[in-house]
Amino acid sequence: MRIGVCIKQVPDTDSHLRIADSGREIDDSDLNWVISSCDLCALEEALVLAEAEVSRGEERPEVVVFSLGPARVEEALRKALALGADRAVHLAGEALQGGDALADGCALAAALAKDHCDLVLTGAQSDDLGQAATPAVIAEILGLPYAWLVMAVELDAPRQSARVVRELEGGMNELLRLDLPAVLAIQAGINKPRFASLRGTLQARRKPLHREDCSAVDAGLVGAAGAGTETESVTLPPAGAGGVVIEGVSAEAAAEELLAHLEREVAL
Amino acid sequence: MVLLPHTYQSAEYAPRLAVRLGAAYVASVSSATLDACGGLRFSRAILQARLRAEVRPKRRLVVATVQIGAFGGHDPVESPERVFEVGRPADVERHREREILGREAAGAGGVDLPGAERIVTAGRGVGGPDEVSVAADLASALDAELGASRPVVDNGWLPREHQVGSSGHIVAPNLYVALGVSGSIQHLMGMSGSRVIVAVNRDPEAPIFSVAHYGIVADLHDVAPALTRLLEARRSG
Ligand SMILES: Cc1cc2nc3c(=O)[nH]c(=O)nc-3n(C[C@H](O)[C@H](O)[C@H](O)COP(=O)(O)OP(=O)(O)OC[C@H]3O[C@@H](n4cnc5c(N)ncnc54)[C@H](O)[C@@H]3O)c2cc1C
């Protein structure tokens, strides 16, 4: 059995974001890049599922990580290898870059199919664009069942289907059964991602990482050519409702001022 | 153009629909405009609502999901031009590769957030499980319930029943104090109806300030204890 995990490298949400001079993207000159948070949960879930198979006396499934992007994403793939993935695939071809979820989903679907993955895990949505579209696109292109916002996964004994809990609004969950192969988009909170050990980091250097250019896919479907959308501009959100801002004073002074307002507003 | 609400149900299948129709896909839009040439532009939040992007579809057909609450309601149109009746596809009953087995509550608890008059919420900015007490102390000084943003719950700093937001409780108390909460769409969906919103955040550009009536740009670890001390001094004074 093989579990494919798609990870995206995104700007650290704690880093300072500046809009690039072009006005079309963020300035990436001094950003901290990390694996998108739900994608780390997807990888953790794959590793936990693999370990559970071993403790059931089955052969350990192979965990393969996939990431599309420029050269810097190899750092994210090495991190995933250090965490316990067995092998990594970098969708690196020049023609693959500059796409949107439709184009990237198309390239990832091709790579996942080439590796015959029985189960595909991704994060529920990326911390940067947050469209929650790529896993659904992969599922549609591969003609597989799909679940979004997955909070629990269990494989049945013959590994023909997965039982899944998925989140709905307002604190409700849905229980699903999906035939394998399937695509599951993992929601944050399903598990606590492990930290890489020193041993894992050392081992990661020797694990296979290969580049894939998806040349078998029609060039019009991937990268900028395959994108269905284009970002025209990136801006700061519109200023707020004009609330009172307390800034640049001591904590005590800020607290005093706030309480004076609240006294009137909510009758403390 | 096909428009759907960005609910947990429709956002699951909408991208599949776009692929099947050969359409462009744009998720969770908060506004749409037409440019001079009649081209569509969508606006949507990116990077956890810290920035906005204007997105242009490059295909004739577009599937878009609309962020809940982004558009005010309109009076219903008198008589829709055409209503289509859609039948059930004949082969739908045959084999289910995806089957719904049931639904259940995600686990309730003893916290009465929806009924609370006042809520103090700990965001990821509190920093760790041992620091949640700064929010808890302020909550008790204000006679408020303790809320949490999702990462605080996901990290196990507080139990799930404290969570405010689209996948937690929807609340509208008299007073909502957000400590170290950035103000993601999902969090705002759960609390933007509160009567008075106070935000403490050290990032002046945090989106929570766009809904806050009172915003304090400072370290919450300085301001929250100062508030607690003042409130306790009043009580005993
Ligand atoms: C389908 C789905 C459903 C979701 N449902 C929910 C939901 O119900 N509720 C929810 O909350 N989220 C939900 N989320 C997650 C949401 O997208 C955000 O990730 C989350 O709300 C961010 O939480 P936060 O503001 O606490 O953390 P962050 O976004 O990390 O913000 C932390 C903030 O703290 C500030 N800060 C840090 N240190 C300090 C300090 N010392 N003093 C002052 N300020 C400080 C930072 O400036 C930052 O603004 C959902 C996501 C998805 C995909």
XYZ file of C-alpha atoms and ligand atoms in Angstrom:
558
model
C 0.000 0.000 0.000
C 1.155 3.528 -0.736
C -0.053 6.756 0.906
C 0.614 9.968 -1.006
C 0.706 13.223 0.980
C 0.582 16.585 -0.804
C 2.265 19.429 1.050
C 2.467 23.114 0.195
C 5.199 25.460 1.280
C 3.703 28.778 2.429
C 4.924 31.977 4.092
C 5.002 31.617 7.876
C 1.795 33.325 9.050
C 3.821 35.050 11.756
C 6.221 36.663 9.298
C 5.827 40.311 8.337
C 4.024 40.524 5.006
C 4.865 43.218 2.485
C 3.206 43.716 -0.857
C 5.673 43.513 -3.762
C 6.254 46.564 -5.949
C 4.286 44.911 -8.753
C 1.220 45.034 -6.486
C 0.304 41.530 -7.639
C 1.934 39.360 -5.003
C 3.652 39.504 -1.670
C 7.304 40.424 -1.483
C 9.118 37.132 -0.958
C 12.612 38.551 -0.429
C 12.809 37.879 3.303
C 9.984 35.526 4.131
C 10.143 32.516 6.348
C 8.775 29.501 4.468
C 7.082 26.633 6.291
C 4.849 23.656 5.536
C 1.195 24.781 5.629
C -0.237 23.816 9.027
C -2.995 21.385 7.907
C -0.529 19.703 5.543
C 1.643 18.842 8.549
C -1.462 17.222 10.083
C -1.999 15.279 6.838
C 1.570 13.978 6.972
C 1.203 13.090 10.651
C -2.023 11.190 9.866
C -0.272 9.251 7.087
C 2.536 8.277 9.483
C 0.029 7.249 12.175
C -1.957 5.162 9.646
C 1.269 3.489 8.479
C 2.223 2.680 12.087
C -1.286 1.333 12.785
C -0.983 -1.040 9.817
C 2.301 -2.338 11.211
C 0.782 -2.959 14.631
C -2.026 -4.892 12.897
C 0.658 -7.184 11.519
C 0.416 -5.766 8.008
C 3.230 -4.564 5.820
C 4.045 -0.914 6.462
C 2.515 1.302 3.756
C 4.993 3.523 1.967
C 4.467 7.243 2.697
C 5.416 9.467 -0.254
C 5.293 13.284 -0.055
C 4.620 15.468 -3.091
C 5.134 19.202 -3.431
C 4.882 21.549 -6.386
C 6.886 24.749 -6.495
C 10.282 26.358 -7.069
C 13.607 25.028 -5.737
C 12.865 26.228 -2.179
C 10.141 23.562 -1.698
C 12.860 20.901 -1.471
C 13.479 22.231 2.035
C 9.840 21.428 2.909
C 10.205 17.961 1.372
C 13.407 17.289 3.384
C 11.532 18.340 6.518
C 8.753 15.856 5.658
C 11.379 13.134 5.156
C 12.896 14.034 8.530
C 9.452 13.637 10.100
C 9.183 10.103 8.743
C 8.064 10.073 5.098
C 9.887 7.428 3.049
C 10.326 9.241 -0.241
C 9.686 12.662 -1.791
C 8.638 13.907 -5.220
C 9.285 17.513 -6.243
C 7.036 18.705 -9.075
C 9.713 20.995 -10.357
C 9.388 21.547 -14.094
C 9.430 25.175 -15.230
C 6.159 24.609 -17.116
C 4.439 23.577 -13.873
C 5.007 26.884 -12.054
C 2.626 29.827 -11.831
C -0.565 27.808 -11.801
C -3.687 28.033 -9.658
C -5.554 25.236 -7.860
C -6.897 23.801 -11.140
C -3.467 23.658 -12.772
C -1.629 22.480 -9.650
C -4.300 19.849 -8.957
C -3.838 18.582 -12.499
C -0.059 18.216 -12.129
C -0.334 16.629 -8.678
C -3.004 14.191 -9.937
C -0.634 13.066 -12.686
C 2.242 12.515 -10.254
C 0.033 10.704 -7.721
C -1.368 8.437 -10.436
C 2.105 7.658 -11.769
C 3.057 6.469 -8.278
C -0.183 4.460 -7.858
C -1.178 5.917 -4.512
C -3.978 3.990 -2.746
C -4.761 6.867 -0.433
C -4.083 10.560 -0.955
C -3.959 12.923 2.023
C -3.719 16.719 1.837
C -4.404 19.586 4.225
C -7.952 20.986 4.307
C -6.780 24.326 2.954
C -3.524 26.200 2.587
C -2.535 28.928 5.032
C -1.823 31.307 2.143
C -4.566 31.143 -0.484
C -7.011 29.070 1.519
C -9.277 28.031 -1.369
C -9.613 24.388 -0.253
C -9.682 23.510 -3.944
C -6.571 21.498 -4.822
C -7.566 18.185 -3.133
C -11.041 18.311 -4.705
C -9.480 18.972 -8.116
C -7.145 15.984 -7.648
C -10.115 13.776 -6.699
C -12.139 14.918 -9.704
C -9.315 14.398 -12.192
C -8.538 10.945 -10.814
C -12.257 10.096 -10.508
C -11.940 9.265 -6.807
C -14.228 9.751 -3.810
C -13.314 12.742 -1.675
C -13.922 14.129 1.792
C -13.029 17.607 3.072
C -12.353 18.615 6.710
C -11.503 15.121 7.861
C -11.154 14.751 11.664
C -10.585 10.959 11.902
C -9.483 8.182 9.515
C -9.565 4.423 9.962
C -8.700 1.862 7.292
C -10.729 -1.344 7.181
C -8.823 -4.617 7.455
C -8.675 -5.571 3.733
C -7.755 -1.909 3.051
C -10.552 -1.523 0.562
C -12.270 1.381 2.247
C -11.742 4.089 4.849
C -14.104 5.175 7.594
C -13.882 8.887 8.019
C -15.283 11.542 10.359
C -15.699 14.914 8.739
C -16.626 18.248 10.244
C -19.813 20.128 9.511
C -20.754 23.611 10.729
C -21.896 24.250 14.266
C -20.170 21.387 16.049
C -21.661 18.508 14.049
C -19.709 15.651 12.476
C -20.550 13.370 9.569
C -19.473 9.723 9.446
C -18.537 8.490 5.984
C -17.286 5.366 4.281
C -15.164 5.898 1.172
C -13.870 3.228 -1.181
C -10.106 3.279 -1.729
C -8.353 4.800 -3.512
C -9.701 8.054 -2.113
C -8.601 11.616 -1.465
C -8.953 12.973 2.086
C -8.349 16.607 3.029
C -7.260 16.679 6.664
C -8.463 19.383 9.047
C -6.238 20.929 11.744
C -6.850 19.394 15.165
C -7.080 15.769 13.963
C -3.690 15.073 15.593
C -0.642 16.797 16.987
C 2.144 16.738 14.399
C 5.396 15.314 15.748
C 8.691 17.201 15.784
C 11.648 16.012 13.747
C 14.306 14.198 15.741
C 18.001 14.653 15.094
C 18.123 11.053 13.899
C 15.219 11.746 11.507
C 16.981 14.807 10.136
C 20.158 12.839 9.512
C 18.254 9.974 7.892
C 16.339 12.393 5.670
C 19.540 13.302 3.838
C 19.785 9.763 2.526
C 16.139 9.284 1.600
C 15.197 9.548 -2.084
C 13.927 12.900 -3.379
C 13.304 12.961 -7.093
C 12.164 15.657 -9.481
C 9.143 15.154 -11.664
C 8.314 17.407 -14.593
C 4.943 15.802 -15.451
C 5.910 15.893 -19.121
C 3.210 13.313 -19.865
C 0.544 15.925 -19.063
C -0.678 18.320 -21.768
C 1.304 21.536 -21.185
C -1.879 23.573 -21.610
C -3.366 22.053 -18.454
C -0.628 22.883 -15.962
C 1.314 25.948 -14.761
C 0.307 29.431 -15.800
C -1.169 28.088 -19.057
C -3.547 25.767 -17.212
C -4.652 28.276 -14.586
C -8.298 29.302 -14.662
C -7.614 32.494 -12.737
C -5.071 35.269 -12.476
C -4.335 37.496 -9.479
C -4.653 41.120 -10.585
C -3.638 42.771 -7.353
C -2.943 42.200 -3.683
C -3.948 44.899 -1.216
C -4.299 45.547 2.480
C -7.829 44.878 3.700
C -10.089 47.928 3.851
C -9.718 49.901 7.074
C -12.049 48.902 9.826
C -15.266 50.265 11.192
C -13.409 53.163 12.808
C -13.159 51.822 16.325
C -11.169 53.500 19.089
C -7.490 52.554 18.897
C -5.362 52.650 22.051
C -1.700 52.582 21.159
C 1.710 53.682 22.385
C 0.827 54.047 26.068
C 1.767 51.897 29.063
C -0.250 48.777 29.773
C -1.714 50.401 32.888
C -2.776 53.508 30.978
C -4.284 51.384 28.197
C -6.194 49.319 30.760
C -7.486 52.457 32.527
C -8.630 53.983 29.258
C -10.371 50.827 28.106
C -12.209 50.387 31.400
C -13.400 54.003 31.260
C -14.979 53.251 27.873
C -16.427 49.926 28.986
C -17.936 51.513 32.074
C -20.197 53.517 29.806
C -20.702 50.884 27.131
C -21.443 47.740 29.111
C -21.963 48.985 32.663
C -19.210 46.940 34.278
C -21.310 31.919 -13.756
C -22.324 29.404 -11.101
C -22.505 30.793 -7.551
C -22.656 28.665 -4.408
C -22.440 29.552 -0.726
C -19.077 28.697 0.855
C -20.533 26.190 3.307
C -18.782 23.030 4.450
C -21.124 21.110 2.133
C -20.853 23.079 -1.092
C -17.180 24.029 -0.789
C -16.469 20.298 -0.811
C -17.934 19.654 -4.262
C -17.689 23.093 -5.922
C -14.102 22.649 -7.220
C -15.095 19.271 -8.684
C -17.962 20.973 -10.464
C -15.558 23.566 -11.904
C -13.267 20.835 -13.261
C -16.198 18.967 -14.775
C -17.516 22.119 -16.446
C -14.073 23.270 -17.606
C -14.708 26.423 -15.588
C -12.423 28.675 -13.568
C -12.796 28.322 -9.804
C -12.683 31.038 -7.146
C -13.467 30.170 -3.513
C -14.923 32.221 -0.709
C -15.295 35.569 -2.470
C -16.448 38.623 -0.539
C -17.283 40.839 -3.503
C -17.577 40.784 -7.270
C -17.341 43.686 -9.723
C -17.427 44.189 -13.464
C -14.655 46.184 -15.122
C -15.161 48.573 -18.034
C -15.006 45.739 -20.574
C -17.510 43.628 -18.678
C -14.832 41.376 -17.186
C -15.448 39.863 -13.755
C -13.219 40.614 -10.754
C -13.564 38.814 -7.451
C -12.179 39.987 -4.164
C -11.180 37.449 -1.522
C -9.176 37.265 1.685
C -5.759 35.594 1.531
C -3.034 34.787 4.087
C -5.506 34.303 6.940
C -7.361 37.524 6.067
C -4.217 39.634 6.458
C -4.354 40.649 2.783
C -6.934 40.746 -0.001
C -6.520 39.568 -3.583
C -8.398 40.694 -6.669
C -8.811 37.655 -8.902
C -9.725 37.609 -12.568
C -11.139 34.440 -14.130
C -9.482 33.562 -17.446
C -12.268 31.305 -18.636
C -15.721 32.096 -19.937
C -17.389 29.913 -17.327
C -16.755 30.490 -13.610
C -17.722 28.562 -10.501
C -17.402 30.703 -7.369
C -18.324 30.190 -3.744
C -19.440 33.182 -1.726
C -18.255 33.852 1.813
C -21.161 33.578 4.225
C -22.378 36.986 5.341
C -20.381 38.899 2.718
C -23.454 40.240 0.981
C -26.489 41.730 2.692
C -29.788 40.057 1.923
C -32.044 41.390 -0.805
C -35.808 41.247 -0.992
C -36.830 38.217 -2.991
C -37.347 38.883 -6.667
C -41.042 38.674 -7.567
C -41.057 35.985 -10.242
C -37.870 34.262 -11.250
C -37.555 34.048 -15.001
C -37.108 30.326 -15.175
C -36.987 27.582 -12.621
C -35.507 24.266 -13.645
C -36.630 21.016 -12.111
C -33.631 18.688 -11.876
C -34.302 14.986 -11.692
C -32.148 12.473 -9.884
C -29.580 10.893 -12.194
C -30.628 7.300 -12.889
C -27.358 5.655 -11.866
C -27.014 7.382 -8.515
C -28.381 4.449 -6.490
C -26.145 1.760 -7.974
C -22.818 1.809 -6.295
C -21.856 4.280 -3.630
C -18.125 4.835 -3.472
C -18.847 7.415 -0.781
C -21.551 6.666 1.714
C -22.867 8.766 4.599
C -23.186 6.508 7.632
C -24.560 9.070 10.048
C -24.198 12.354 11.878
C -23.317 13.133 15.465
C -22.559 16.096 17.701
C -18.810 16.670 17.908
C -18.927 16.492 21.713
C -20.608 19.017 23.958
C -19.497 20.330 27.307
C -20.475 22.358 30.314
C -19.515 25.786 28.936
C -22.422 28.057 28.101
C -20.838 30.245 25.455
C -23.951 31.009 23.382
C -25.803 32.147 26.507
C -22.932 34.224 27.909
C -23.274 37.987 28.466
C -19.505 38.446 28.336
C -16.745 36.360 26.744
C -12.949 36.645 26.981
C -11.276 34.625 24.228
C -7.752 33.266 24.211
C -6.160 33.223 20.749
C -2.968 31.514 19.646
C -1.178 34.717 20.640
C -1.457 33.784 24.347
C 1.492 31.562 23.518
C 1.003 28.209 25.226
C -1.032 25.990 27.551
C 0.389 27.599 30.686
C -0.351 31.111 29.472
C -4.073 30.537 28.905
C -4.431 31.633 32.533
C -4.000 35.306 31.534
C -7.282 35.000 29.638
C -8.936 32.896 32.338
C -7.991 35.409 35.042
C -9.409 38.308 33.049
C -12.554 36.272 32.333
C -13.155 35.666 36.002
C -12.490 39.321 36.874
C -15.135 40.282 34.290
C -17.584 37.506 35.240
C -17.157 36.301 31.667
C -17.037 32.859 30.065
C -13.734 31.740 28.559
C -13.616 31.333 24.779
C -10.877 30.025 22.498
C -9.861 30.318 18.869
C -9.470 27.079 16.983
C -5.660 26.697 17.188
C -5.911 27.005 20.983
C -8.298 24.043 20.942
C -6.398 22.116 18.250
C -3.221 22.423 20.346
C -5.056 21.079 23.382
C -4.672 24.284 25.453
C -8.447 24.363 26.077
C -11.219 21.812 25.424
C -13.277 21.962 22.234
C -16.419 23.352 23.918
C -14.641 26.705 24.352
C -14.191 27.219 20.612
C -15.739 30.261 18.948
C -16.130 30.368 15.176
C -17.661 28.747 12.146
C -16.761 25.259 13.354
C -17.422 26.104 17.014
C -19.960 28.274 18.789
C -21.628 31.263 17.162
C -21.873 33.875 19.896
C -23.178 37.442 20.251
C -22.512 38.574 23.815
C -22.725 42.099 25.158
C -18.937 42.202 25.490
C -16.374 40.138 23.563
C -12.688 40.512 24.455
C -10.274 38.868 21.994
C -6.736 38.360 23.322
C -4.136 37.399 20.703
C -6.724 36.535 18.061
C -5.785 37.546 14.499
C -9.342 37.752 13.163
C -9.656 35.044 10.506
C -12.899 34.783 8.548
C -13.815 31.621 10.424
C -13.334 33.297 13.790
C -15.230 36.453 12.789
C -18.159 34.328 11.617
C -18.551 33.192 15.191
C -18.406 36.539 17.015
C -18.813 39.569 14.750
C -22.397 39.994 15.978
C -21.186 40.819 19.500
C -22.369 44.212 20.786
C -19.014 45.568 22.011
C -15.809 43.985 20.678
C -12.421 44.613 22.304
C -9.220 43.318 20.693
C -5.739 43.183 22.196
C -3.099 42.359 19.602
C 0.481 43.497 19.105
C 0.127 43.592 15.312
C -1.555 46.876 14.319
C -2.524 45.296 10.990
C -4.294 42.278 12.506
C -7.692 41.903 10.798
C -9.455 41.609 14.172
C -9.094 45.405 14.458
C -11.440 45.841 11.498
C -14.356 44.593 13.611
C -13.181 45.831 17.014
C -14.906 48.784 18.673
C -11.911 49.144 21.004
C -8.488 48.012 19.878
C -5.369 47.942 22.042
C -2.145 47.537 20.090
C 0.124 45.993 22.717
C 1.424 42.782 24.218
C -1.506 40.962 25.768
C 0.759 39.667 28.520
C 1.107 43.253 29.756
C -2.404 44.529 29.119
C -4.551 41.588 30.255
C -2.965 41.335 33.744
C -3.222 45.132 34.095
C -6.949 44.929 33.303
C -7.399 42.062 35.733
C -5.612 43.978 38.509
C -7.720 47.099 37.942
C -10.969 45.141 37.967
C -10.005 43.259 41.121
C -8.929 46.467 42.845
C -12.312 47.974 42.101
C -14.123 44.971 43.378
C -12.357 44.974 46.702
C -12.259 48.784 46.899
C -12.921 25.000 7.754
C -12.242 25.793 8.826
C -12.933 26.089 9.986
C -12.367 26.862 10.967
N -13.095 27.161 12.070
C -12.580 27.995 12.992
C -13.345 28.365 14.147
O -14.476 27.903 14.378
N -12.783 29.222 15.027
C -11.522 29.755 14.859
O -11.077 30.561 15.698
N -10.781 29.398 13.782
C -11.272 28.527 12.864
N -10.492 28.155 11.802
C -9.063 28.548 11.790
C -8.835 29.953 11.261
O -8.649 29.901 9.860
C -7.570 30.556 11.884
O -6.470 29.720 11.655
C -7.697 30.806 13.382
O -8.893 31.481 13.684
C -6.526 31.603 13.883
O -6.565 31.635 15.294
P -5.827 32.770 16.099
O -6.325 34.090 15.696
O -5.913 32.426 17.544
O -4.290 32.549 15.700
P -3.347 33.383 14.722
O -3.995 33.644 13.435
O -2.050 32.717 14.755
O -3.240 34.798 15.450
C -2.526 35.017 16.613
C -2.543 36.518 16.846
O -1.968 36.800 18.094
C -1.172 37.970 18.004
N -0.180 37.881 19.073
C 0.822 36.981 19.206
N 1.485 37.190 20.359
C 0.879 38.247 20.956
C 1.109 38.946 22.183
N 2.084 38.584 23.038
N 0.317 40.000 22.483
C -0.681 40.372 21.641
N -0.940 39.742 20.473
C -0.171 38.694 20.150
C -0.588 37.919 16.623
O -0.268 39.233 16.191
C -1.745 37.296 15.811
O -2.570 38.306 15.257
C -11.047 27.350 10.812
C -10.334 27.039 9.657
C -10.918 26.260 8.678
C -10.133 25.947 7.446
